[in-house]
PDB file of C-alpha atoms in Angstrom:
ATOM      1  CA  MET A  26      47.161  24.740  10.344  1.00 51.00           C
ATOM      2  CA  LYS A  27      47.747  22.818  13.600  1.00 52.00           C
ATOM      3  CA  LYS A  28      45.541  25.305  15.482  1.00 53.00           C
ATOM      4  CA  ILE A  29      42.678  25.005  12.987  1.00 54.00           C
ATOM      5  CA  ILE A  30      42.261  21.226  13.336  1.00 46.00           C
ATOM      6  CA  PRO A  31      41.421  21.270  17.091  1.00 43.00           C
ATOM      7  CA  VAL A  32      39.002  24.165  16.534  1.00 41.00           C
ATOM      8  CA  LEU A  33      37.266  22.266  13.708  1.00 41.00           C
ATOM      9  CA  LEU A  34      37.053  19.136  15.875  1.00 45.00           C
ATOM     10  CA  LEU A  35      35.510  21.154  18.706  1.00 43.00           C
ATOM     11  CA  ILE A  36      32.919  22.660  16.354  1.00 46.00           C
ATOM     12  CA  LEU A  37      32.122  19.209  14.989  1.00 41.00           C
ATOM     13  CA  VAL A  38      31.600  17.828  18.525  1.00 41.00           C
ATOM     14  CA  ILE A  39      29.345  20.749  19.447  1.00 45.00           C
ATOM     15  CA  PHE A  40      27.149  20.348  16.363  1.00 44.00           C
ATOM     16  CA  THR A  41      26.976  16.580  16.789  1.00 42.00           C
ATOM     17  CA  GLY A  42      25.832  16.987  20.395  1.00 45.00           C
ATOM     18  CA  CYS A  43      23.106  19.451  19.386  1.00 48.00           C
ATOM     19  CA  ASN A  44      21.703  17.066  16.803  1.00 47.00           C
ATOM     20  CA  SER A  45      20.815  14.266  19.213  1.00 64.00           C
ATOM     21  CA  ASP A  46      17.868  11.961  18.613  1.00 73.00           C
ATOM     22  CA  THR A  47      17.754  10.921  22.243  1.00 73.00           C
ATOM     23  CA  VAL A  48      16.275  12.664  25.251  1.00 72.00           C
ATOM     24  CA  TYR A  49      17.646  12.442  28.793  1.00 77.00           C
ATOM     25  CA  THR A  50      14.936  12.953  31.386  1.00 84.00           C
ATOM     26  CA  PRO A  51      14.634  12.319  35.125  1.00 92.00           C
ATOM     27  CA  LEU A  52      13.208   9.025  36.351  1.00 95.00           C
ATOM     28  CA  TYR A  53       9.757   8.682  37.881  1.00 96.00           C
ATOM     29  CA  HIS A  54      10.178   8.892  41.665  1.00 95.00           C
ATOM     30  CA  GLY A  55       6.537   8.803  42.779  1.00 95.00           C
ATOM     31  CA  LYS A  56       4.691   6.111  44.679  1.00 96.00           C
ATOM     32  CA  LYS A  57       5.116   2.443  43.801  1.00 98.00           C
ATOM     33  CA  LEU A  58       2.871   1.570  40.843  1.00 98.00           C
ATOM     34  CA  PHE A  59       1.245  -1.758  39.977  1.00 98.00           C
ATOM     35  CA  ILE A  60       0.418  -1.926  36.287  1.00 98.00           C
ATOM     36  CA  GLY A  61      -1.440  -4.655  34.414  1.00 97.00           C
ATOM     37  CA  VAL A  62      -0.006  -5.438  30.993  1.00 98.00           C
ATOM     38  CA  ILE A  63      -1.716  -7.108  28.065  1.00 98.00           C
ATOM     39  CA  GLY A  64       1.284  -8.202  26.027  1.00 97.00           C
ATOM     40  CA  LYS A  65       5.002  -8.227  26.747  1.00 97.00           C
ATOM     41  CA  PHE A  66       6.307  -6.326  29.754  1.00 97.00           C
ATOM     42  CA  PRO A  67       8.042  -3.104  28.753  1.00 97.00           C
ATOM     43  CA  LYS A  68      11.649  -2.381  29.564  1.00 96.00           C
ATOM     44  CA  VAL A  69      11.712   0.625  31.859  1.00 97.00           C
ATOM     45  CA  ARG A  70      14.288   2.505  33.912  1.00 96.00           C
ATOM     46  CA  GLU A  71      12.223   2.714  37.092  1.00 97.00           C
ATOM     47  CA  GLU A  72      12.382   0.154  39.877  1.00 96.00           C
ATOM     48  CA  ASN A  73       9.303   1.415  41.729  1.00 97.00           C
ATOM     49  CA  VAL A  74       6.972   0.168  38.966  1.00 98.00           C
ATOM     50  CA  LYS A  75       5.812  -3.458  38.981  1.00 98.00           C
ATOM     51  CA  PHE A  76       4.048  -5.214  36.130  1.00 98.00           C
ATOM     52  CA  LYS A  77       1.579  -8.069  36.193  1.00 97.00           C
ATOM     53  CA  LYS A  78       0.295  -9.967  33.186  1.00 97.00           C
ATOM     54  CA  ILE A  79      -3.414  -9.620  32.500  1.00 97.00           C
ATOM     55  CA  ASN A  80      -5.634 -10.649  29.600  1.00 96.00           C
ATOM     56  CA  PHE A  81      -8.912  -9.395  28.176  1.00 96.00           C
ATOM     57  CA  ASP A  82     -10.927 -12.149  29.894  1.00 95.00           C
ATOM     58  CA  LYS A  83      -9.610 -11.129  33.323  1.00 93.00           C
ATOM     59  CA  MET A  84     -10.202  -7.502  32.456  1.00 93.00           C
ATOM     60  CA  GLU A  85     -13.859  -8.285  31.639  1.00 91.00           C
ATOM     61  CA  GLU A  86     -14.426 -10.559  34.639  1.00 90.00           C
ATOM     62  CA  SER A  87     -12.878  -8.345  37.276  1.00 86.00           C
ATOM     63  CA  LYS A  88     -15.425  -6.297  39.162  1.00 80.00           C
ATOM     64  CA  ASN A  89     -12.819  -3.945  40.597  1.00 85.00           C
ATOM     65  CA  LEU A  90      -9.668  -3.657  38.503  1.00 90.00           C
ATOM     66  CA  SER A  91      -8.712  -0.468  40.313  1.00 90.00           C
ATOM     67  CA  SER A  92      -8.185  -2.358  43.580  1.00 92.00           C
ATOM     68  CA  GLU A  93      -5.504  -4.478  41.921  1.00 94.00           C
ATOM     69  CA  PHE A  94      -3.865  -2.065  39.460  1.00 96.00           C
ATOM     70  CA  ASP A  95      -2.965   1.591  39.103  1.00 97.00           C
ATOM     71  CA  ALA A  96      -3.279   1.373  35.297  1.00 97.00           C
ATOM     72  CA  ILE A  97      -3.428  -1.040  32.359  1.00 97.00           C
ATOM     73  CA  LEU A  98      -1.015  -1.027  29.402  1.00 97.00           C
ATOM     74  CA  ILE A  99      -2.105  -2.655  26.158  1.00 96.00           C
ATOM     75  CA  LYS A 100       0.801  -3.417  23.870  1.00 96.00           C
ATOM     76  CA  LYS A 101       0.913  -3.154  20.082  1.00 92.00           C
ATOM     77  CA  GLU A 102       0.254  -6.829  19.333  1.00 94.00           C
ATOM     78  CA  HIS A 103      -3.122  -6.661  21.139  1.00 94.00           C
ATOM     79  CA  LEU A 104      -4.462  -3.323  19.892  1.00 90.00           C
ATOM     80  CA  SER A 105      -6.799  -4.805  17.314  1.00 86.00           C
ATOM     81  CA  GLU A 106      -8.583  -6.846  19.984  1.00 90.00           C
ATOM     82  CA  ALA A 107      -8.457  -3.912  22.410  1.00 89.00           C
ATOM     83  CA  ALA A 108     -10.521  -1.897  19.934  1.00 86.00           C
ATOM     84  CA  ASN A 109     -13.477  -4.283  20.295  1.00 86.00           C
ATOM     85  CA  ARG A 110     -16.538  -2.258  21.309  1.00 83.00           C
ATOM     86  CA  LYS A 111     -17.336  -4.661  24.141  1.00 88.00           C
ATOM     87  CA  TYR A 112     -14.461  -3.141  26.146  1.00 89.00           C
ATOM     88  CA  LEU A 113     -15.590   0.481  25.804  1.00 84.00           C
ATOM     89  CA  THR A 114     -17.463   0.548  29.107  1.00 85.00           C
ATOM     90  CA  ILE A 115     -14.439  -0.864  30.907  1.00 90.00           C
ATOM     91  CA  TYR A 116     -12.169   1.837  29.440  1.00 86.00           C
ATOM     92  CA  GLN A 117     -14.607   4.607  30.191  1.00 81.00           C
ATOM     93  CA  HIS A 118     -15.939   3.592  33.607  1.00 84.00           C
ATOM     94  CA  SER A 119     -13.445   1.346  35.404  1.00 87.00           C
ATOM     95  CA  GLY A 120     -11.760   4.227  37.200  1.00 88.00           C
ATOM     96  CA  LEU A 121      -8.396   3.134  35.762  1.00 92.00           C
ATOM     97  CA  PRO A 122      -6.225   4.786  33.159  1.00 94.00           C
ATOM     98  CA  PHE A 123      -5.560   2.661  30.056  1.00 94.00           C
ATOM     99  CA  PHE A 124      -2.587   3.176  27.767  1.00 94.00           C
ATOM    100  CA  PHE A 125      -2.461   1.905  24.181  1.00 93.00           C
ATOM    101  CA  MET A 126       1.144   1.498  23.106  1.00 94.00           C
ATOM    102  CA  ASP A 127       2.729   1.977  19.683  1.00 91.00           C
ATOM    103  CA  SER A 128      -0.512   2.252  17.724  1.00 82.00           C
ATOM    104  CA  LYS A 129      -0.398   3.441  14.144  1.00 78.00           C
ATOM    105  CA  LYS A 130      -4.133   4.140  14.354  1.00 75.00           C
ATOM    106  CA  SER A 131      -5.966   7.087  15.836  1.00 69.00           C
ATOM    107  CA  PHE A 132      -7.018   5.349  19.041  1.00 64.00           C
ATOM    108  CA  GLY A 133      -9.117   8.198  20.407  1.00 64.00           C
ATOM    109  CA  LEU A 134     -11.779   7.538  17.752  1.00 63.00           C
ATOM    110  CA  ILE A 135     -11.669   3.811  18.371  1.00 65.00           C
ATOM    111  CA  ILE A 136     -12.151   3.959  22.110  1.00 66.00           C
ATOM    112  CA  ASN A 137     -15.046   6.352  21.738  1.00 65.00           C
ATOM    113  CA  GLY A 138     -16.800   3.627  19.756  1.00 66.00           C
ATOM    114  CA  LYS A 139     -16.961   5.707  16.582  1.00 70.00           C
ATOM    115  CA  LEU A 140     -14.736   3.489  14.416  1.00 72.00           C
ATOM    116  CA  ALA A 141     -13.544  -0.087  14.219  1.00 73.00           C
ATOM    117  CA  TYR A 142      -9.775  -0.600  14.447  1.00 74.00           C
ATOM    118  CA  LYS A 143      -9.462  -1.607  10.803  1.00 76.00           C
ATOM    119  CA  ASP A 144     -11.459   1.466   9.697  1.00 79.00           C
ATOM    120  CA  ALA A 145      -9.601   3.999  11.829  1.00 78.00           C
ATOM    121  CA  PRO A 146      -7.255   6.297   9.939  1.00 78.00           C
ATOM    122  CA  ASP A 147      -3.528   6.058  10.449  1.00 78.00           C
ATOM    123  CA  LYS A 148      -2.191   8.725  12.760  1.00 70.00           C
ATOM    124  CA  VAL A 149      -0.473  11.746  11.381  1.00 69.00           C
ATOM    125  CA  ASP A 150       0.686  13.212  14.692  1.00 69.00           C
ATOM    126  CA  GLN A 151       3.463  10.720  15.544  1.00 75.00           C
ATOM    127  CA  THR A 152       1.909   9.799  18.896  1.00 85.00           C
ATOM    128  CA  TYR A 153       3.610   6.704  20.299  1.00 91.00           C
ATOM    129  CA  ALA A 154       1.069   6.041  23.061  1.00 92.00           C
ATOM    130  CA  THR A 155      -2.483   7.125  23.809  1.00 89.00           C
ATOM    131  CA  GLY A 156      -3.858   7.163  27.333  1.00 90.00           C
ATOM    132  CA  ILE A 157      -7.435   7.352  28.543  1.00 86.00           C
ATOM    133  CA  LEU A 158      -7.760   8.676  32.060  1.00 81.00           C
ATOM    134  CA  ASP A 159     -11.554   8.763  31.994  1.00 74.00           C
ATOM    135  CA  GLU A 160     -14.372   9.343  29.558  1.00 71.00           C
ATOM    136  CA  ASP A 161     -13.277  12.922  28.819  1.00 75.00           C
ATOM    137  CA  HIS A 162      -9.491  12.903  29.274  1.00 80.00           C
ATOM    138  CA  PHE A 163      -7.091  11.527  26.686  1.00 82.00           C
ATOM    139  CA  CYS A 164      -3.317  11.919  26.674  1.00 87.00           C
ATOM    140  CA  GLY A 165      -0.919  11.518  23.780  1.00 88.00           C
ATOM    141  CA  TYR A 166       2.761  10.711  24.181  1.00 91.00           C
ATOM    142  CA  GLY A 167       5.283  11.224  21.406  1.00 89.00           C
ATOM    143  CA  LEU A 168       8.859  10.109  21.030  1.00 91.00           C
ATOM    144  CA  TYR A 169      11.581  12.727  21.215  1.00 91.00           C
ATOM    145  CA  ASN A 170      12.250  13.987  17.663  1.00 89.00           C
ATOM    146  CA  ASP A 171       9.892  11.178  16.532  1.00 84.00           C
ATOM    147  CA  LYS A 172      12.849   8.782  16.741  1.00 90.00           C
ATOM    148  CA  VAL A 173      12.202   5.211  17.800  1.00 90.00           C
ATOM    149  CA  ASN A 174      15.015   4.152  20.088  1.00 93.00           C
ATOM    150  CA  ASP A 175      15.284   2.477  23.470  1.00 94.00           C
ATOM    151  CA  ARG A 176      15.887   5.633  25.519  1.00 94.00           C
ATOM    152  CA  ASN A 177      13.043   7.593  23.888  1.00 94.00           C
ATOM    153  CA  ILE A 178      10.605   4.720  24.440  1.00 95.00           C
ATOM    154  CA  LYS A 179      11.655   4.473  28.092  1.00 96.00           C
ATOM    155  CA  ASP A 180      11.080   8.230  28.383  1.00 96.00           C
ATOM    156  CA  VAL A 181       7.478   7.771  27.171  1.00 95.00           C
ATOM    157  CA  TYR A 182       6.953   5.186  29.921  1.00 97.00           C
ATOM    158  CA  THR A 183       8.347   7.644  32.477  1.00 96.00           C
ATOM    159  CA  GLN A 184       5.837  10.248  31.258  1.00 95.00           C
ATOM    160  CA  ILE A 185       3.058   7.650  31.559  1.00 96.00           C
ATOM    161  CA  PHE A 186       4.085   6.788  35.135  1.00 97.00           C
ATOM    162  CA  ASN A 187       3.966  10.488  36.046  1.00 95.00           C
ATOM    163  CA  THR A 188       0.491  10.722  34.495  1.00 94.00           C
ATOM    164  CA  ILE A 189      -0.712   7.682  36.471  1.00 95.00           C
ATOM    165  CA  ASP A 190       0.650   9.132  39.704  1.00 95.00           C
ATOM    166  CA  SER A 191      -0.764  12.630  39.175  1.00 92.00           C
ATOM    167  CA  GLY A 192      -4.033  11.616  37.500  1.00 88.00           C
ATOM    168  CA  LYS A 193      -3.486  14.379  34.953  1.00 85.00           C
ATOM    169  CA  CYS A 194      -2.233  14.598  31.416  1.00 77.00           C
ATOM    170  CA  PHE A 195       0.898  16.692  31.069  1.00 60.00           C
ATOM    171  CA  ASN A 196      -1.130  19.354  29.276  1.00 58.00           C
ATOM    172  CA  ASP A 197      -3.994  19.583  31.836  1.00 58.00           C
TER     173      ASP A 197
END
């Protein structure tokens, strides 16, 4: 009986470790990135990524956003405004990637000007973030095992930083 208990504990530890809802991925180690953020700054693991607050007015007024930023993140609390059709040309022709974070809506339809935010269907694919690299390239980023936790969210940001650096979606 004394030999069975350690074996059972070992099996329990093995199965618990295999059923993790958290992913452990390498950090982004590319060039230093400067990212404009509409909303609260995200918590990330990387130290070679710097954030600067921006708003929609500055985004509209700026003639050359790409000289100041490597990308723009738009956080959940500003997605409804971000879906305004007046920003479509900026998203499609600024030369910058835009990332829409934690949207429950299908943002690809919105940013193509086909639907208003309120009319867009809820997503079924569990995408946590949607990125637009240009008029024809969209990226989707999901959370590991579709579990919302700090480490999985930070992993999505790491994937986004790699996309910004490479200029390609992970599936291109």
